[in-house]
Amino acid sequence: MCDPTDRVQDLLNKVNDPKHKTKKVFVEMDILKKRNEDYEWREIARWVKYEENVEEGGKRWSKPHVASLSMHSIVELRRFIRDSAMLLDEECYTISQVIDKFLDEWISAGNLDPIIRQHVRNVCLKNHRHRHERGRPGDKKGRLSRQNTETELTRGFSSSNFNDLPSVNSSANLNNVHGSSVSLSSMENESNKKHNDRFLKKIPRGAEVANVLIGEIDDLEQRVCGFLRLNDARILGDICEVPLPSRFIFILLGPIGQADHLQEIGRCIGTMLVDDIFREVAYKCRDKEDFYAGIDEFIEQVTVLPPGEWDPKIRIEPPNAVPSQDFRRTASSANFADKNVSSVPRPPPEPEDEGHADPSLVISGRPFKGLIDDIKRKAPWYLSDYKDALHIQCLASFVYIFLATLTPNVTFGGILGIQTDQYMGVMECIFAAAVTGIVFAVFSGQPMNILGSTGPMLVLEKIIYNFCVDNDWEFMTFRCWVGIWTAGFLLLIVMFDLSALVKYITRFTEESFACLIALIFIYEAFLKLIEISHDGAPLRLHPNEPLTPSCLCNGSTSGTNLLPMINDTMLNGTISMLNNTNITTTMMPLTTTTVSIYPSLNETSCELYNGTWDCVVPQYVPDAFMFSVLLYFGTFGIAIFLIDFKSWPCFPSWTRQLLSDFGVLIAIVVMVGIDVALGLPTPKLLVPEEFKPTRSDRGWFINPVSEKNPWWTALAAGVPAILATILIFMDQQITAVIVNRKENKLKKGKGYHLDLMVLTLLIVAHSLLGLPWYVAATVSAIAHVQSLKKESESTAPGEKPTFLGVREQRVTALLVGILSGAAVFITNILKIIPMPVLYGVFFYMGFSALRGMQFIDRLMLFLMPVKYQPDHRYLRHVPLWRVHIFTLIQLVCLIALWVVKSIKSISIGFPLLVVFTGVVRKLLECFFTQYELKYLDDILPQKKKNIKNDDKEAILKNDTSPGFKNINSNGKGSIIGTSEKKPNFYLSDEKDVINRKSNGFDNKGFDTKL
């Protein structure tokens, strides 16, 4: 006995001629209905991918749904096909020729009485009425006249069948020749019929039609069934609602009173014909046995729902994603042939989560081998990186990312100016954003990354500056040498392919780091909103209480010598909010050192240092703060609403997609418009209006040689450069790993070595230009990727859009860099943007970065009762309590990262703690098995081939099931075991237990032999 799965796989792999090339299929099912005194074929169901039914009354189509089929009807269909007329690769040009082919087969097989041939033929050639045609099926009574009926019988009459017909049928056909004069008018009526062109747009291009005809006819004593595949697809008159050629015709006729049962069988064949594998079998089958094997293979994959736990009348919603059926094309991985036991059908193998694993991430031992490979990998895609940007989605992404990065650059510059005595301020940060944005976008290996400022780099700048002030050295010169040393160390990393070490960064570390950055974005967004109530738009909660004046020390002399004494007090609370974050607070540009020193003095110290103690009564602005709150939440709410609007059922899909692509931009424009219209004095974005260094006594080029610095400082700069190297490497590569994760479906390859090489050159340039060092900004990069996600255009009714990948290109990042440099020339536009609107954008960026994180999903499980928990993949394979332990350990790591970045005295050790999270992940292997870590995290590279699954291995080794007894359709029995292979849909009790233990519930084993 040949196993049906093996036969189907052999068929699909061997039949590859162009004549039997598989195409998409649109299935239409018509049922024979009585209308007035006559009959007509009326469309009641159709399939593109999911089933649609004409609702009762014929007024509208139902919502597309997954077909719920009766198991009995599938088995009945299987039996009918065995005894049916199977006609393959027939040459027919009209529907009348098709019907004649079926009639000849049925009569020759003894299934149809020749006496009623003409009657059956007349019925089969009745008019077809489709749902899109005007009027209800019962309207316009009397339209179907005898003349029209005779016309239908004569349309497409084939003379080739004349001599083959019995005499009784021949005379009937001769009489029909007299209706030839009417045939022309009939064909004219057919040509005037309007096809459903609107629905045609939802059918894939190149699709062909499968017509399913179901009817009950008086005088029939038994059911007759037939399946015909045309040699070439042709349009067969008006039997289809769309002008597409028909390739398959299935007809099932039965006696009066069996319409419902026949209709269920028709639904079965209609559903099967849109199944990927069975459709291919229908195109390639060589005989009835191949087609029969296709039905058996389909039955093996069927999931049965118990009658007492499911209502068949419920329409199942189409799923968001459908698993690939490719596993049905290849040999089963559960083949026990070498154990003399037949294979048992198993569910499709789950895709192995390999994280960001890449065979190219190896330490080759050859200098710059990884860099050369990255260049070779990216070079073929370089031109397409610009061509692929010709899409309106890139315009929306560009504006969104520009505004999302400009504000952090401006605010970071304000804080950096305070830290470095204005040696580097707002203008230097804007210039740095322009240089890095343009160069990295043009030459990098992964242009989806966005470079920006980070908190740890700010802490490093402060340490270097204080060290120079303590030793009376020239800060910019010493910093230049630190940058050169850092670039040298990074060059060594590139030379020896040490970027390959990123393959040891698993999801555990990635999500801990990314979650921290996202939470900081959200925290800072709320914090800066609250600060508006104190600075930008003061809020007075108790208007009846007396006003408390605000006092400040003002001075005119330089306070440089005071810096060591007051530095910690002055800057306390300023640094903590910036540690390891790509977002900073708003700033007020400062131009002299006195502003950075005297405001921190109390009244006594102010007089001691010849300052003036001035007090000002605060001026409160009614409604400004509350309006800022509305702008903040309005921006966030509109952005979230429009981004998610694409999944709503309202409006056409292209409208929803367009609103989703421009969601953030629309939110900004709407809120800015409301702010301008109301005119309340909300705090606005401040950008320098002149392109010049913040400090007037420095230029745009830093001389590496300074008389103030000893010669050996150039060598001593290598010590802080080691710390800078760790900071830059970790910030850059962790973000790159997150962007390159397989979930983003990037197609153009990775470029860790090339990215780091470009960054190395940029650090040298920034050191000589006196600009801050920029690295990959995690949340900005994630926002960039999310704003360029592509989804399939949903064509089939009910089909959900699927994520196709990211629109990988260089233009959006390039334009962001160019416009960042040109920001000083568009200050008249930027200064109308309220800061609360930008804080709302930051809130959205942090919130969207958290969505979809497995870590967040696992945290939510603590709040959910077990019966309401989602069906996550890892919950199927790992006990819940072990999932909770893994989540708690990751939460502890996240809290530790937050604490370290918040305490300024130890915040410089943040990157070392990030590295330590990788060590924690390694230690988890002592508590969790590799099988559990496969689902909760990523498997470390050296362990990928050693995943523990002791239960499954034991089953495969110890399976010594006895032979099975097979009762064939002829009643004879045979033993299946050592000499004969058992069909896949047989299942012993032992096998049932094994499969339930190893694969969960598998409802595919049952006996369908009748």
Phi, psi and omega in degrees: 000130181273130178293129182299325179296316179296322181293319179295316179297321178295321179296313183294328184274337186260327182272102184231017181287150183300333182296330183247031177293131184285137177232168174292152185232133169257125184253130175236131179247123176248143179239144182283121182234148178274134179229115187058240181259006184230187182238160173208156174271122185243130181290127181234346181204157177205157180223128162254309169226320178241164185279140171231137180240148172285123182294161182300131185100345176070024184271333183202165175275148177285169175290137178302139184210162175286130184291131172258109187258146175283131179297323179297321181292324178296316179294321177297318177301319179300319180290321180296320181297325179299323183256011187272173172273111181256109183245116185245137175055050179272150176262102178227142183244345180222164179292331179293323176295323179296314181296320178297323178298315179296316182299319179297317181294316182296319181292317180294331179274356179079016180270347183223135178286124180303336182296325183263013181303311184295323179296315179295321179297317179300318181293319183293337182260020177292165180299153175249126178248131182250158187297327185284348180290149186297144175084155176286157181304337182265359182280171176054060184296145178084002183292325181275089183272172178297325181298316179295324179296316178296325178298318180297325181291330184267347183292132178068025181297133184256119178288343181292340181268356190298310185288343184273351187272150172298164186298322181297325181279331180295316179297323178296320181290327178296321179295329182287345179296331180295342178274008182296331178293332179277339184299325181296316179294326178296315179296328177294320177297319179297319181293333179279350179293136180272126175279163181276076183294331179294318178287334180301330180294338182272353181265134181302148179296142180081004182288155176240169189252142168243118181262127177247118182245122182236130179201159174241132186232134176294157182079351174280130180265336179215165181282141176237143187222147177205147178229127183232133173245120180287149177295321174226137180294135181219154174280121185253063177074220187255026183284353180235146182284345179240149182281066179239150181287144179268138177247325183238141172229122175243128181231135180224116180240145180212173179293167179299138177100003182242019187300314183297317180293318178296324179296321178296322177294321177297322177297325179296311181292325177297317178293321181294326183289343175262000173286136187303315185282314182295325177299320178293324175297319180297324179285326190254352186300139182265337179202184182296327181295323176296316179296319179296319177295326177297321177295316179298319179295322177296319179297324179299332183267357183286140174256126184264132176258131182294142186295328183277358183237006183209138177265113182299341180283346179287132179268122184279128179294140175300141182287161177291327180216142180247129180295151179294144179259013182296334180296339179280348180272339185248169182299140181295136177286351181257031183282121181254027186299323181288350176258010179062029177231138183291159181286153179244132181299135180234158179292163181300141179295137179286140181295137180284129181276103182258011177057233181256018183304135183217127179301337181283347181276075179225152175271104189283333185089352176258131183303130175062020179297317179294322178296317180296319179296321178298318180296317178295325181289323185271337185302316181297339184264358192297313180295321179294338177296339177261323179293324183290350180276357180280068180209143184297335179297327180292328177296314179297319180296319181299311181295318180299310183291326178299310180291328181286340180254336181294314182297314175300324178296319180292313182290323176299320179297322178297315179291319180297324177298321177294321183291323189248021178058039176067015173295328173225121183228213185297314183296321178296322179291320178295317178297318179297320178298322179291313182296309182295320181298316182288310184295314183294322180294325184279321191246353188285166176275335179227086183290355176287343175289144175242124180274144181197188182274149178226155181299313180302325177294325177295319178298319179297318178299320180294317180298315180296319180295313180298323179297320179291320179295320180297325184259006179057046177254163175283117187297309186294327178291312179298320179296326178299318179290326175299318178295321179294316177298317180300316178298323178296317178296318179295326177296322176295322178297318178292319183298317185261018174058033182288349174295344177297344180292347180295343179293346177270358175272110184263180179302328180303312180285318181302309185288328175298315180292310182295322179295321177299312181298317180296318179295324177295321176302312182294316180298314181293326179298315177291320181298315181289331175296317179294325180295337176299328180291347179253329187243290188294319181217082186305145182244129179248108184278333182237086187294342182275346180279150180295149182282138177263122182293151176259121185250147184210144179270126177246139181219159182245344181269158181291138180252026185298321182289343179277348188302315180298328184283322189252002189302312184295321181291318184296320189261002179297130182092347178270321183282325189301328183280352185254351186298120177054046174223151181264007179237139179233178183273170176291159184220161171245117184303131181247141186245345180229158181287340182294327180292327182279352184245307189293326180299342181273353183275146172276182186296321181292314180294327180298314179293326180297324182256028173062035177265171180246125181269105183250138180240136182230133176283124184296144177255114183270142181252112181299138172072350187294316182292315180297325176293325176297321177297318179295320177297319182298304182286332177295317178298313180297315183295316180295319180298312180296317182298314183287325178296320180275355184293337183294341179266002179283158178276357184277147174065161177296159185297323182292327177293314179296321180293321179294316178296324179292317180298323182259020186302310182294318180297318178297319179298318180295313183297317181296314182290323176295319178298317178296319179297317179294321182294321182277331174074019178285145185282068175281151179297138184246163177289128181250125179231137178303146183260354180234143179269092178202157179301148180299320180262129187288339184267017176229154179253192181272357177236133182258123178282121181293346181251127180224136179293336182284337183258134175297158183296329184283352177295334177296329177277321180296337181296345179293336182291304176295339179294331177297315178295320179296324179297316179297315180301310185292317181298313183292314179299316184291311189282328177295317177297319179297322178296319180296317179295323186273005181301148185296338179298335180277350175054045177288138187254342191262014174087168182254166182208055182301315182292317181294319177301314182292327177294316177298319179295325177299314179295323179294322180295320176298314181296317180292326179294321180283334179268354181071038180251152178295152179276126180251142176229178182299127179266116191300304186292323178296320179294318178297318178297323178297315179296314183295328181286348182244019180290140180252143175232152180293148173283115184291115181255306181292135178303131180089345182284129180276142176300139179251147180287122184260342183138201184240144177283087185284120180197172184252349191290318182298314178295324179295315179293325176299316178296317180295314182289332176296319177292330181270008184298328181293342182264354180238032181296331180296333178273317185291330186287353177270355181278120179289144178297323178302327178295316179292325175296325175296324176294320178297319177300316179296318181298316178294318181295315181293330178292331180280335183293130178089355177289132178297325180300317179294320178299320180290328176295322180293337180295334178296334185263356186252134167299153186301321185289344179257002182288140179296160181274066179289151183299318184290335179289341178282339189240345183235132177303147186299321183293329177285329173297318180295320179296316178299319180294319180296321178296318179293324178295321177298318178298319179296317179296320178298318177298319179295317182296315182295319181287340183272338181264112190295332183290337181239004186294338179293343178273009182303311181298329177294324178291325175299318176297323181295331176298328174293325176293319177300318179300322178294321180293335180297339179293345176283341184248324181254145176283162178296329178296319178290319180293335177300324182266329181276334186210205173253150176277131177299147190308317185286352183251003187297331183266005184237037180291129184278127175210065190301322182298315182291320179297320179296322179296316181293326184279325189258006183285108178232048183297143179289172179293162180250148176265130183249126176259109182286169181295340179271003177092352181274144181256153176211152180266127179257125180181270184279330188247342184225138183273136184272141178301150187293338185270009167271146181209125178276168179297321179297316180296323180299316179295318181298313183294324179294327178285322189265330187234013184075201182283132179229106187265032188256357184260115176197162182267119177253004177286128180249000000 
